[in-house]
PDB file of C-alpha atoms in Angstrom:
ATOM      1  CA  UNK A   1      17.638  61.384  -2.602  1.00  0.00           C
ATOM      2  CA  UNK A   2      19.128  57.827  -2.981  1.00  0.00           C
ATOM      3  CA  UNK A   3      21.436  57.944  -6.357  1.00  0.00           C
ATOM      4  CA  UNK A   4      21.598  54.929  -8.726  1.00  0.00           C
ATOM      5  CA  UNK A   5      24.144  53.009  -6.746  1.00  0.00           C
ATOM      6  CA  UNK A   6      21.746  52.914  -3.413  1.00  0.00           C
ATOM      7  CA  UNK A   7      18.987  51.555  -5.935  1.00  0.00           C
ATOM      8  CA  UNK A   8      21.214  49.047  -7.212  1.00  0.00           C
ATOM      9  CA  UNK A   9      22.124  47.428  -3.554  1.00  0.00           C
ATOM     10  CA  UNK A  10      18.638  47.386  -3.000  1.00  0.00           C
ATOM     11  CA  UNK A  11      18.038  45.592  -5.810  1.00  0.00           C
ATOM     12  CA  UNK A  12      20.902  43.427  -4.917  1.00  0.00           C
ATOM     13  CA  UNK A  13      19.393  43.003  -1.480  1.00  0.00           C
ATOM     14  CA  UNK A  14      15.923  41.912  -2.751  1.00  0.00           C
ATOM     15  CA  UNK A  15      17.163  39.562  -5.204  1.00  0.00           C
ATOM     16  CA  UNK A  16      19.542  37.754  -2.404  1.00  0.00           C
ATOM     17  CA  UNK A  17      16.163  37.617  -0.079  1.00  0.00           C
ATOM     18  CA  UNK A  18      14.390  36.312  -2.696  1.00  0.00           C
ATOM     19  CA  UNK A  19      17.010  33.625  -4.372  1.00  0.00           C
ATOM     20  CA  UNK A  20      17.204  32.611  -0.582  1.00  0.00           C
ATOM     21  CA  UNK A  21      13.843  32.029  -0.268  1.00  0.00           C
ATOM     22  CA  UNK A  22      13.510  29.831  -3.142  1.00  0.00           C
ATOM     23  CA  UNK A  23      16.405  27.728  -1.751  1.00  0.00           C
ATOM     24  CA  UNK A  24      14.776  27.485   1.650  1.00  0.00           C
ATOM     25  CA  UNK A  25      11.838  26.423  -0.039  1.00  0.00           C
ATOM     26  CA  UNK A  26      12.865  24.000  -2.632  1.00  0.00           C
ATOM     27  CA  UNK A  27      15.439  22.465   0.288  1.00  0.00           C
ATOM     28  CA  UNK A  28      14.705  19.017   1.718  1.00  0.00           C
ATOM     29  CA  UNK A  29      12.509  18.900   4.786  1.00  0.00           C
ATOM     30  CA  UNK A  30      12.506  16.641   7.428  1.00  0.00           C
ATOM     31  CA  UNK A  31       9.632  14.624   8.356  1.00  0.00           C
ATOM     32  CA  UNK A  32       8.558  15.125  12.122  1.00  0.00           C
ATOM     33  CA  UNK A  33       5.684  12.590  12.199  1.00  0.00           C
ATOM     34  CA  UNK A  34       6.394  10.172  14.191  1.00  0.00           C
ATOM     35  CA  UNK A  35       4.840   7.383  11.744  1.00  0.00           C
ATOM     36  CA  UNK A  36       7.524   8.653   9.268  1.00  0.00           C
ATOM     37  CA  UNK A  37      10.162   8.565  11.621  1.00  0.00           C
ATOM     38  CA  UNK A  38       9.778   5.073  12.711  1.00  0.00           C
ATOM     39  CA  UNK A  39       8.595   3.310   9.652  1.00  0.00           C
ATOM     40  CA  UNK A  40      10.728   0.289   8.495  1.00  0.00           C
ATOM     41  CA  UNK A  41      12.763   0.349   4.904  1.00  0.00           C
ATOM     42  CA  UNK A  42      10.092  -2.365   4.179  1.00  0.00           C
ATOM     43  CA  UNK A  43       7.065  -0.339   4.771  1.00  0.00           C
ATOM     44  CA  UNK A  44       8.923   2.640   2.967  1.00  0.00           C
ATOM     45  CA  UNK A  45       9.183   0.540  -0.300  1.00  0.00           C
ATOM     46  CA  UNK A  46       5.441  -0.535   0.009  1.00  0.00           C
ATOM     47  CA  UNK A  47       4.231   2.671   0.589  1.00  0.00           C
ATOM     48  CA  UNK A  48       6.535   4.235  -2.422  1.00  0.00           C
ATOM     49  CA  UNK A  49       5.444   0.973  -4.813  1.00  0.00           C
ATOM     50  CA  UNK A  50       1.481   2.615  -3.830  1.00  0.00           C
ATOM     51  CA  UNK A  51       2.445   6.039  -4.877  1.00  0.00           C
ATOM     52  CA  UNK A  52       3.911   4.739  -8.461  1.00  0.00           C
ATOM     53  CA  UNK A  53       0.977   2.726  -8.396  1.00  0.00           C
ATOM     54  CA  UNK A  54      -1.611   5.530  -7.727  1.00  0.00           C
ATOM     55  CA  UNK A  55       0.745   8.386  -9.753  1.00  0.00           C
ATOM     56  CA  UNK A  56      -1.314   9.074 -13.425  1.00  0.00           C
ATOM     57  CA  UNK A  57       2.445  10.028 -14.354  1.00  0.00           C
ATOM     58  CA  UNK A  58       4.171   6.576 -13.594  1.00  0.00           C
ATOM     59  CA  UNK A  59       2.848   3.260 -15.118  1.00  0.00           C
ATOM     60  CA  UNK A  60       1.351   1.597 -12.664  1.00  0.00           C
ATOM     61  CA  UNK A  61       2.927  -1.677 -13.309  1.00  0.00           C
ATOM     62  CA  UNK A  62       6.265  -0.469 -12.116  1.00  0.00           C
ATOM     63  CA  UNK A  63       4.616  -0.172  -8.513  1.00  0.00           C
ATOM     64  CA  UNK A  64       3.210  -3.894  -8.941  1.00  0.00           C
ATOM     65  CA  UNK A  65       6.486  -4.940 -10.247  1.00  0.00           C
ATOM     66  CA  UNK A  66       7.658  -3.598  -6.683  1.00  0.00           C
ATOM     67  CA  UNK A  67       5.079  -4.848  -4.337  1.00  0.00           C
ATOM     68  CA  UNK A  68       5.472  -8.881  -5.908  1.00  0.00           C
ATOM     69  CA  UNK A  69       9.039  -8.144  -5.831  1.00  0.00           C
ATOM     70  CA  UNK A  70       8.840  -7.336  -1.791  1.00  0.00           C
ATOM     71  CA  UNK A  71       5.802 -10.151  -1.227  1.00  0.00           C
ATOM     72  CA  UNK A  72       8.388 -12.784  -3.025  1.00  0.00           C
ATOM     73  CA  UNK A  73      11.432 -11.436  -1.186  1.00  0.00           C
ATOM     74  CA  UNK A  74       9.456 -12.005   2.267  1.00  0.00           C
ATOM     75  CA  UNK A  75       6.396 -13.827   1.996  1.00  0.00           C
ATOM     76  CA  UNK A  76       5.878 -12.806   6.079  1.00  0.00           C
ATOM     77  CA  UNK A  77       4.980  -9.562   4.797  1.00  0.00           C
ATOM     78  CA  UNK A  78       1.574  -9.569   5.188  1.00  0.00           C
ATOM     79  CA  UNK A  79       0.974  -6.226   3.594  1.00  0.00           C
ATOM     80  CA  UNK A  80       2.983  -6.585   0.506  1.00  0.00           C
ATOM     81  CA  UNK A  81       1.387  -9.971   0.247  1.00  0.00           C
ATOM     82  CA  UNK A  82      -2.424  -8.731   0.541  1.00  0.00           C
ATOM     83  CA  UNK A  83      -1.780  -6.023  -1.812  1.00  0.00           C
ATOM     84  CA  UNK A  84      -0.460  -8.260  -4.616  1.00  0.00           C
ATOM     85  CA  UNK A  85      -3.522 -10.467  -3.532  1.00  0.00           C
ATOM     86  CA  UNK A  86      -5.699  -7.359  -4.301  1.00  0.00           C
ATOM     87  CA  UNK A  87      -3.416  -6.452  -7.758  1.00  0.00           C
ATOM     88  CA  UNK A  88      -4.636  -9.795  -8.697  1.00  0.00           C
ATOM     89  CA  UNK A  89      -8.185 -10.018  -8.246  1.00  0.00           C
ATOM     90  CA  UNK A  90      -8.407  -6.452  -9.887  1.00  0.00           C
ATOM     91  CA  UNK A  91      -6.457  -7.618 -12.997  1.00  0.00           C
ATOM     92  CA  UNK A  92      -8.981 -10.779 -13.199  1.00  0.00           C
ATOM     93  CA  UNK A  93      -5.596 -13.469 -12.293  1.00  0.00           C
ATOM     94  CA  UNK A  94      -7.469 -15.001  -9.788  1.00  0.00           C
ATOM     95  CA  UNK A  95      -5.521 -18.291  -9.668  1.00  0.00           C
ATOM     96  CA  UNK A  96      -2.557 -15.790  -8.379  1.00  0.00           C
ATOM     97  CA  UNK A  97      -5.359 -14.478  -5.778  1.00  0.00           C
ATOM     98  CA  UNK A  98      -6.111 -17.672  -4.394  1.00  0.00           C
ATOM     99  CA  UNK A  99      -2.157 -18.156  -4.167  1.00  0.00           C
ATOM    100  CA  UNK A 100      -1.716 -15.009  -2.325  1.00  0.00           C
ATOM    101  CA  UNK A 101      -4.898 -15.250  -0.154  1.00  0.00           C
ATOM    102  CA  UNK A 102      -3.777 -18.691   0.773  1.00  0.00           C
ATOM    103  CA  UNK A 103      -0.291 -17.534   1.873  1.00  0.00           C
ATOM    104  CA  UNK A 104      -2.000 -14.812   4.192  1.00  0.00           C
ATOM    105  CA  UNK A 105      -4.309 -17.792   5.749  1.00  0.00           C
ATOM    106  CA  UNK A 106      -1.580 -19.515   6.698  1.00  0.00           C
ATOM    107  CA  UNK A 107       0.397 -16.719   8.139  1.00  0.00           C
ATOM    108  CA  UNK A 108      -1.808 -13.951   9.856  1.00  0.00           C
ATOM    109  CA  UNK A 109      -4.282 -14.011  12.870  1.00  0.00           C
ATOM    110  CA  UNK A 110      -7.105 -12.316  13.570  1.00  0.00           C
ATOM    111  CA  UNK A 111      -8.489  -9.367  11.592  1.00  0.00           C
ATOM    112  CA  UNK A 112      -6.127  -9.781   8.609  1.00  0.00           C
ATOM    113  CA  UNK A 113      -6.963 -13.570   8.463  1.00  0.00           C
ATOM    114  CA  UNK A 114     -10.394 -12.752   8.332  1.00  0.00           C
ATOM    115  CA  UNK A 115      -9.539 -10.451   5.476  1.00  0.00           C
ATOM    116  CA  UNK A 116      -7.862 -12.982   4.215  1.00  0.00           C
ATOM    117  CA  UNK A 117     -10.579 -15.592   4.152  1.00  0.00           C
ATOM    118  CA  UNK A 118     -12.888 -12.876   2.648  1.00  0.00           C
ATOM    119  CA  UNK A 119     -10.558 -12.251  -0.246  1.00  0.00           C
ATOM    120  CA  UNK A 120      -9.518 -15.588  -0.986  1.00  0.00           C
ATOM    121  CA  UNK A 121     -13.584 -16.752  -1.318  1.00  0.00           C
ATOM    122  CA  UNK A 122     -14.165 -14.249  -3.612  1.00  0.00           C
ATOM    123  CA  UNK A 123     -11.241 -15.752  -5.856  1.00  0.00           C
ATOM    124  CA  UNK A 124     -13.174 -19.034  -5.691  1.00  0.00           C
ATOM    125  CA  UNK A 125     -16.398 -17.372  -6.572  1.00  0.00           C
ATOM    126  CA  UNK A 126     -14.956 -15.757  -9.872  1.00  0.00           C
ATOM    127  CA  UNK A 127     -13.084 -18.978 -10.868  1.00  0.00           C
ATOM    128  CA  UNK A 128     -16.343 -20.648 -10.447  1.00  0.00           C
ATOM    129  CA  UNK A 129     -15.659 -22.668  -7.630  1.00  0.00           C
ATOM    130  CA  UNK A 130     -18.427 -22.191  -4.932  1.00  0.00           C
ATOM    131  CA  UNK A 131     -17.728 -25.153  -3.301  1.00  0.00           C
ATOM    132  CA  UNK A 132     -14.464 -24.571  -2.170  1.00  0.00           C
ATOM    133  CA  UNK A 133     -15.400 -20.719  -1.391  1.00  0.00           C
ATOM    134  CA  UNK A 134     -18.110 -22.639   0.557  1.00  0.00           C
ATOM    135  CA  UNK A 135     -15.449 -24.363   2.443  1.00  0.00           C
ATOM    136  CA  UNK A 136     -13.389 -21.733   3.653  1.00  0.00           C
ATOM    137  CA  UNK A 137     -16.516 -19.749   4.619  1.00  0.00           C
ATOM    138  CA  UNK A 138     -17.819 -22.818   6.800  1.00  0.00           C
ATOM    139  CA  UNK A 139     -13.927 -22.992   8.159  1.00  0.00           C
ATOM    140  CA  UNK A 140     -13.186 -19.420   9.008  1.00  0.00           C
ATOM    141  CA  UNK A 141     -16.743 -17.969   9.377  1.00  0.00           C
ATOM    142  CA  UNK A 142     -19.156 -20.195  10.756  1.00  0.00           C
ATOM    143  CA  UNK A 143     -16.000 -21.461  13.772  1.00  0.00           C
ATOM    144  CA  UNK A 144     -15.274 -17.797  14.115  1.00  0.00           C
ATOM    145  CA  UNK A 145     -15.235 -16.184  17.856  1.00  0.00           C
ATOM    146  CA  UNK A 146     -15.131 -12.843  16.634  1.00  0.00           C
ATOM    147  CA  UNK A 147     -18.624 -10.856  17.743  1.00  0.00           C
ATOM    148  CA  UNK A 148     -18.261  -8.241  15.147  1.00  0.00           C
ATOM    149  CA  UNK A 149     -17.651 -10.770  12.021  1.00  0.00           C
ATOM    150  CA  UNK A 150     -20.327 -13.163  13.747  1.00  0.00           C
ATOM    151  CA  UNK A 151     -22.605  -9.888  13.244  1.00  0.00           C
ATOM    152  CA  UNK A 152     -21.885  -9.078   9.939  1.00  0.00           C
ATOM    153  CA  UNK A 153     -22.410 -12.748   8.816  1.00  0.00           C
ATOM    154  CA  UNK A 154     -25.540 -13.042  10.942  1.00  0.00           C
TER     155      UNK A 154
END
């Protein structure tokens, strides 16, 4: 028959177990996924301005704050650039849209120019100025190579 001091190691024992477990669990982890691993500071600080930006517990503002700040620091960023495009139209400053969509025509290829063009007509649209969205869809859709766009548009 264990006496009171056996019961009291065990309890001693449990508690250490379990006060380590808690530590292992609440330590810092590091992130094996490759896409982690090799992602620039850049994309880091896009990808935490979308997590303020899509947290109910942070204003979302201080993730737009974030994303113009990156856009402004390097306008080559075409991400940070298409997502303050994108801030824009959804907050109705489409004069800042056409600004931003502009800035991606002139520095992207391909796909994300496309995008680009896409965006920046609908800006024109909702500032009421169909004949300049008519424009850049006669420049970047109707000379367009691309079979898939060519489909969509067809």
């Amino acid at each position: 028959m264990a006496g009171p001091r056996h019961f009291s190691y065990q309890l001693l024992a449990v508690a250490g177990a379990l006060s380590l477990t808690l530590i292992l669990y609440a330590a810092p982890r590091t992130v094996s996924d490759p896409h982690y691993s090799t992602m620039s500071p850049e994309q880091a600080r896009i990808n935490l301005a979308l997590s303020y930006i899509g947290d109910t517990k942070q204003p979302p503002m201080k993730g737009i704050l974030m994303m113009r700040d990156i856009a402004d620091a390097d306008p080559m960023n075409s991400a940070a650039v298409y997502y303050t495009a994108e801030f824009s139209m959804k907050s109705g400053q489409y004069d800042k849209a056409v600004m931003r969509y502009s800035q991606l025509l002139r520095t992207t290829t391909g796909p994300q120019q496309i995008q680009a063009a896409q965006g920046l007509v609908q800006a024109y649209i909702m500032l009421g100025d169909t004949t300049k969205a008519r424009d850049i869809m006669h420049e970047y859709f109707d000379n367009s190579t691309d079979s898939l766009l060519l489909q969509s548009h067809n």
